[in-house]
Amino acid sequence: MSAAENEPLPEFDLRLTQENLEELYEQAPCGYCSCLPDGTLVKLNQTLLNWVGYSREELVARRCVQELLTIGGRLHYETHCAPLLLLQDQVREISYQLRHRDGTTVPVLVNATLVRDANQQPLVIRFTLFDITDRRKYEQELLRAKAEAEERREQLSIKNDQLTRINAELDNFVYTASHDLKQPASNMVGLFEELKRTVTFHDPEAACMVTMFEDALRQILSTIESMTEVIQQQRQPEQLVPEAVELQPFTEDILRTLQAQVNPSAVFTLDFAVVPTLRISRTSLHSLLYNLLSNALKYAQPGRRPHVWVSTTRERSGPVLLVRDNGRGIDLQRHGQEVFQLFRRFHPEVAGSGMGLYLVKRLVNQAGGRVEIDSTVGEGTTFRMYFLE
């Protein structure tokens, strides 16, 4: 025997051991009753009497347990609960509504046990009833919240379908308009070239006007081509199949084209050591890198040699692609909410369509990522594109 078992028991207040069993039955937190096999009530505790609003004398030997239930509960008891008791001697957690004498109801869960005599004949049925009013209110609140959520979801689905249809119609309109305008604009370019070749302008201001007209034509064609590119990206998402793209050779190919077209003196620093490959559609990656890199050269700070850094890093969510330049920068306090919007331009002195950054954001989002920008006027801009693994 252990030392702990040899220790004397602590002294108890003897009143704690003198519980009145009858009082425990009468004032129990649940309802108790007993009835004959036909349902005639023979005993009820005070808790149950309080729930139904009757005195003991009004119920014992005068009413059946079924009469304490609503009509639906009574039918269920007689057709389901009573036969089940005879079959297996017990039932568990059946939900009923107790009917108070004033017409109100109390939701309860009922457990019942059938006691048999020595000859295995049914003798008495003992019921235990638990008040589930608070539980029922909670369930009803859940059901109401669920119904409201489903209604909101249905409304959102309808609105999403409407927006999808409107976007598709707008895309079709923009695609058709850009397609139909491209040929007349190209014809205007050809006609103007022929006009310059065959006509002599004697007005000294004519040369300036010719240059302005050429710039306007180029701007029109650039805008039309950008609109067409945006819509084509939207119309062909099934062609944007992600694959593992090696960033170093892929970026170098883009840079060779850009340096020859825009600024051969620009310096590019590439560092893809942390994340050498990126899983993304090659078409999408080409479009977003081409737009960011061409913008870095186009919006270079006058008097400063363009320098562009392209690199990768990794965060918890996945790889990050960075493009940083030392160009003119953007005043984010004024234009921070507009940077990635369509047709927004922040340096009107430089030709552009205002679609490049909109397309970049759209492509990154389409790949399941997001794009962020940091910029300081006169110092440069950094784009961070976060992708999922």
XYZ file of C-alpha atoms in Angstrom:
389
model
C 0.000 0.000 0.000
C 1.413 3.389 -0.945
C 2.078 6.228 1.475
C -0.633 8.297 -0.204
C -3.204 5.603 0.527
C -2.210 5.571 4.208
C -2.804 9.301 4.587
C -6.004 10.176 6.507
C -8.879 11.531 4.450
C -9.681 15.242 4.823
C -12.674 16.088 6.964
C -15.902 16.914 5.066
C -18.881 18.904 6.162
C -21.344 16.092 6.884
C -24.143 18.173 5.396
C -22.578 17.546 1.957
C -23.267 13.827 2.282
C -26.864 14.228 3.352
C -28.365 15.001 -0.063
C -32.122 14.423 -0.324
C -32.686 12.042 -3.250
C -36.285 13.128 -3.639
C -35.197 16.756 -3.869
C -32.535 15.838 -6.441
C -35.263 14.195 -8.532
C -37.759 17.018 -8.195
C -35.343 19.923 -8.843
C -33.103 18.265 -11.434
C -32.043 20.488 -14.356
C -33.827 18.085 -16.707
C -37.366 16.776 -16.763
C -38.206 13.280 -15.505
C -41.422 11.293 -15.851
C -42.587 7.694 -15.783
C -45.627 6.248 -17.512
C -47.382 2.970 -18.148
C -46.800 1.224 -21.498
C -49.940 2.911 -22.865
C -48.533 6.338 -21.930
C -50.520 7.028 -18.737
C -48.405 9.265 -16.516
C -47.604 7.873 -13.052
C -44.803 10.187 -11.903
C -43.296 13.584 -12.925
C -40.672 15.780 -11.335
C -41.258 19.449 -10.548
C -38.968 20.621 -13.338
C -41.172 18.987 -15.967
C -44.319 20.287 -14.279
C -42.913 23.818 -14.486
C -42.203 23.384 -18.205
C -45.775 22.317 -19.031
C -47.602 24.527 -16.490
C -49.726 21.776 -14.894
C -49.985 20.568 -11.303
C -49.118 17.004 -10.406
C -52.754 16.236 -9.593
C -53.852 17.343 -13.077
C -51.535 14.887 -14.821
C -50.822 11.762 -12.757
C -53.234 8.966 -13.749
C -55.274 11.510 -15.747
C -53.153 12.297 -18.800
C -50.858 10.416 -21.132
C -47.322 11.482 -21.984
C -48.436 11.894 -25.608
C -50.812 14.667 -24.533
C -47.866 16.779 -23.409
C -46.626 16.909 -27.002
C -47.771 18.903 -30.012
C -49.954 17.126 -32.572
C -46.984 16.329 -34.783
C -44.982 15.024 -31.827
C -47.913 12.892 -30.695
C -48.189 11.252 -34.105
C -44.445 10.619 -34.197
C -44.461 9.118 -30.699
C -47.293 6.699 -31.485
C -46.047 5.630 -34.913
C -42.290 5.639 -34.322
C -41.107 6.078 -30.732
C -43.487 3.669 -28.973
C -42.924 0.784 -31.455
C -39.174 1.379 -31.261
C -39.267 1.168 -27.462
C -41.060 -2.193 -27.652
C -38.482 -3.400 -30.141
C -35.210 -2.288 -28.505
C -36.241 -1.074 -25.007
C -34.785 2.407 -25.477
C -34.659 5.485 -27.717
C -32.132 8.339 -27.684
C -32.218 12.050 -28.499
C -35.583 12.360 -30.203
C -36.600 15.992 -30.714
C -40.107 16.974 -29.605
C -42.030 20.116 -28.661
C -43.608 20.095 -25.194
C -46.942 21.927 -25.162
C -47.458 24.322 -22.221
C -51.022 24.738 -21.006
C -50.991 28.369 -22.250
C -50.264 27.190 -25.813
C -46.565 27.974 -25.906
C -44.030 25.234 -26.614
C -40.653 24.139 -25.224
C -38.233 22.270 -27.509
C -36.793 19.182 -25.808
C -34.604 16.170 -26.530
C -36.099 12.948 -25.164
C -34.386 9.776 -23.977
C -36.621 6.896 -22.951
C -36.072 3.446 -21.424
C -38.622 0.605 -21.219
C -38.484 -1.450 -18.017
C -39.877 -5.008 -18.157
C -41.125 -7.280 -15.352
C -39.834 -10.744 -14.513
C -41.883 -12.201 -17.376
C -40.371 -9.697 -19.814
C -43.665 -7.893 -20.135
C -43.566 -4.066 -20.463
C -43.914 -2.520 -17.033
C -43.022 1.167 -17.108
C -41.374 3.703 -19.424
C -38.938 6.227 -17.924
C -38.374 9.501 -19.756
C -35.582 12.050 -19.425
C -36.180 15.379 -21.189
C -33.622 18.136 -21.838
C -34.625 21.742 -22.586
C -32.907 22.766 -25.838
C -34.433 26.225 -26.215
C -31.043 27.966 -26.424
C -29.699 25.316 -28.768
C -32.734 25.654 -31.022
C -32.321 29.453 -31.137
C -28.683 29.010 -32.061
C -29.585 26.506 -34.788
C -32.222 28.885 -36.146
C -29.680 31.721 -36.173
C -27.271 29.493 -38.082
C -29.958 28.535 -40.570
C -30.954 32.173 -41.024
C -27.328 33.217 -41.481
C -26.842 30.379 -43.969
C -29.927 31.422 -45.927
C -28.773 35.056 -45.990
C -25.289 33.988 -47.100
C -26.740 31.833 -49.880
C -28.969 34.708 -50.966
C -25.994 37.103 -51.058
C -23.938 34.522 -52.914
C -26.712 34.111 -55.469
C -26.938 37.889 -55.881
C -23.163 38.118 -56.291
C -23.268 35.307 -58.818
C -25.915 37.164 -60.819
C -23.883 40.381 -60.662
C -20.718 38.512 -61.654
C -22.525 36.989 -64.621
C -23.741 40.432 -65.622
C -20.260 41.931 -65.276
C -18.746 39.031 -67.204
C -21.246 39.554 -70.007
C -20.663 43.316 -70.024
C -16.881 42.819 -70.054
C -17.164 40.367 -72.915
C -19.309 42.819 -74.874
C -16.847 45.626 -74.169
C -13.928 43.424 -75.185
C -15.704 42.522 -78.413
C -16.437 46.182 -79.074
C -12.841 47.274 -78.394
C -11.423 44.412 -80.455
C -13.729 45.182 -83.378
C -13.069 48.903 -83.149
C -9.287 48.486 -82.978
C -9.353 46.002 -85.851
C -11.514 48.255 -88.010
C -9.450 51.360 -87.219
C -6.073 49.790 -87.861
C -6.441 49.565 -91.635
C -7.617 53.186 -92.149
C -4.844 54.424 -89.852
C -2.254 52.422 -91.775
C -3.649 53.852 -95.007
C -3.271 57.360 -93.582
C 0.380 56.657 -92.797
C 0.976 55.460 -96.359
C -0.863 58.427 -97.872
C 1.051 60.885 -95.720
C 4.376 59.323 -96.694
C 3.388 59.679 -100.344
C 2.281 63.247 -99.680
C 5.666 64.139 -98.163
C 7.432 62.556 -101.117
C 5.499 64.374 -103.811
C 4.598 67.730 -102.261
C 6.854 70.695 -101.516
C 5.915 72.827 -98.529
C 6.929 76.512 -98.772
C 5.552 77.599 -95.401
C 8.453 77.653 -92.863
C 6.132 76.237 -90.190
C 5.145 73.320 -92.400
C 8.025 71.104 -91.254
C 6.924 71.402 -87.615
C 3.333 70.624 -88.516
C 4.423 67.600 -90.573
C 6.373 66.292 -87.595
C 3.406 66.810 -85.294
C 1.115 64.991 -87.729
C 3.552 62.064 -87.944
C 3.706 61.863 -84.164
C -0.082 61.875 -83.962
C -0.332 59.067 -86.503
C 2.243 56.987 -84.631
C 0.330 57.578 -81.402
C -2.910 56.401 -83.025
C -1.292 53.235 -84.384
C 0.417 52.530 -81.044
C -2.862 52.898 -79.161
C -4.720 50.635 -81.597
C -2.009 47.959 -81.373
C -1.992 48.145 -77.575
C -5.790 47.806 -77.444
C -5.609 44.782 -79.714
C -2.907 43.179 -77.552
C -4.909 43.705 -74.354
C -8.052 42.129 -75.807
C -6.145 39.223 -77.350
C -4.631 38.422 -73.961
C -8.109 38.464 -72.453
C -9.689 36.396 -75.215
C -7.162 33.572 -75.192
C -6.592 32.541 -71.549
C -6.586 28.863 -72.539
C -3.410 29.494 -74.558
C -1.581 30.868 -71.495
C -0.256 27.485 -70.378
C 2.271 27.868 -67.535
C 5.677 26.298 -67.937
C 9.089 26.562 -66.249
C 10.848 29.452 -68.033
C 14.589 30.023 -67.553
C 14.730 33.725 -66.825
C 18.312 34.543 -67.827
C 18.193 33.587 -71.535
C 14.551 34.637 -71.824
C 15.265 38.158 -70.532
C 18.445 38.488 -72.594
C 16.448 37.840 -75.790
C 14.045 40.673 -74.899
C 16.916 43.027 -74.058
C 18.658 42.475 -77.390
C 15.518 43.617 -79.178
C 14.973 46.595 -76.880
C 18.526 47.924 -76.939
C 18.577 47.904 -80.705
C 15.220 49.686 -80.927
C 15.321 52.181 -78.046
C 18.636 52.910 -76.355
C 21.825 50.991 -77.178
C 23.688 52.711 -74.309
C 21.394 51.386 -71.560
C 22.914 49.175 -68.864
C 21.098 46.077 -67.646
C 21.945 44.059 -64.546
C 20.394 40.606 -64.320
C 20.423 38.445 -61.190
C 18.263 35.338 -61.119
C 20.387 33.312 -58.692
C 17.665 32.984 -56.034
C 14.906 31.918 -58.468
C 16.427 30.954 -61.833
C 13.158 29.688 -63.330
C 9.595 30.969 -63.096
C 6.485 28.912 -63.815
C 4.341 31.100 -66.031
C 3.068 31.325 -69.594
C 5.913 32.376 -71.916
C 3.546 34.729 -73.746
C 2.517 36.454 -70.516
C 6.090 36.721 -69.234
C 7.272 38.194 -72.524
C 4.497 40.791 -72.554
C 4.962 41.948 -68.964
C 8.785 42.035 -69.134
C 8.761 43.763 -72.511
C 6.379 46.436 -71.232
C 8.314 47.076 -68.019
C 11.729 47.101 -69.671
C 10.645 49.273 -72.598
C 9.029 51.693 -70.123
C 12.279 51.810 -68.128
C 14.099 52.939 -71.276
C 11.341 55.160 -72.606
C 10.985 57.067 -69.339
C 14.717 57.388 -68.613
C 15.799 60.494 -66.709
C 17.213 63.058 -69.190
C 20.983 63.448 -68.800
C 21.348 60.124 -66.974
C 22.443 56.845 -68.519
C 19.575 54.340 -68.186
C 20.296 51.486 -65.784
C 17.769 48.682 -65.265
C 18.015 45.888 -62.697
C 16.034 42.677 -63.185
C 16.217 40.104 -60.382
C 14.344 37.511 -58.379
C 13.928 36.781 -54.697
C 11.741 34.495 -52.637
C 9.178 35.063 -49.924
C 6.959 32.681 -47.990
C 4.178 32.808 -50.557
C 6.486 32.142 -53.490
C 8.922 33.737 -55.968
C 9.137 37.496 -56.573
C 10.258 39.095 -59.834
C 11.677 42.625 -59.543
C 12.283 45.239 -62.234
C 13.999 48.450 -61.043
C 15.172 51.488 -63.014
C 16.804 54.873 -62.387
C 14.344 56.795 -64.554
C 11.947 59.682 -64.036
C 9.772 57.963 -61.438
C 6.092 58.497 -60.679
C 4.530 60.726 -58.029
C 2.640 58.012 -56.136
C 1.075 60.469 -53.693
C -0.790 62.014 -56.630
C -1.162 59.038 -58.936
C -0.835 55.963 -56.700
C -4.427 54.833 -57.308
C -4.159 55.317 -61.069
C -0.851 53.622 -61.883
C -2.351 50.408 -63.263
C -5.519 51.895 -64.743
C -6.209 51.933 -68.463
C -5.039 54.970 -70.493
C -3.293 56.598 -67.498
C -0.122 58.471 -68.457
C 2.101 60.404 -66.065
C 4.718 61.870 -68.425
C 2.790 63.425 -71.333
C 6.012 64.706 -72.873
C 6.887 61.085 -73.729
C 4.862 59.261 -76.385
C 2.815 56.364 -75.093
C -0.615 54.735 -75.052
C -1.178 54.371 -71.293
C -1.842 50.633 -71.601
C 1.484 49.045 -70.665
C 1.105 48.963 -66.871
C -2.566 48.012 -67.143
C -1.534 45.000 -69.223
C 1.262 44.106 -66.779
C -1.128 44.029 -63.825
C -3.693 42.046 -65.804
C -1.116 39.420 -66.815
C 0.281 39.055 -63.284
C -3.233 38.685 -61.849
C -4.078 36.192 -64.556
C -1.089 34.123 -63.410
C -2.458 34.143 -59.850
C -0.071 36.803 -58.528
C -0.057 40.474 -57.631
C 2.112 43.478 -58.490
C 3.341 46.324 -56.278
C 5.197 49.536 -57.110
C 7.631 51.838 -55.297
C 8.682 55.029 -57.024
C 10.459 58.319 -56.308
C 10.253 61.217 -58.741
C 13.662 61.842 -60.331
C 15.206 58.676 -58.868
C 13.435 55.675 -60.356
C 10.796 52.994 -59.990
C 10.677 49.404 -58.685
C 8.027 46.871 -59.686
C 7.598 43.745 -57.549
C 5.602 40.866 -58.999
C 4.600 38.228 -56.452
C 3.764 34.769 -57.763
C 2.492 31.606 -56.075
C 4.454 28.386 -56.114
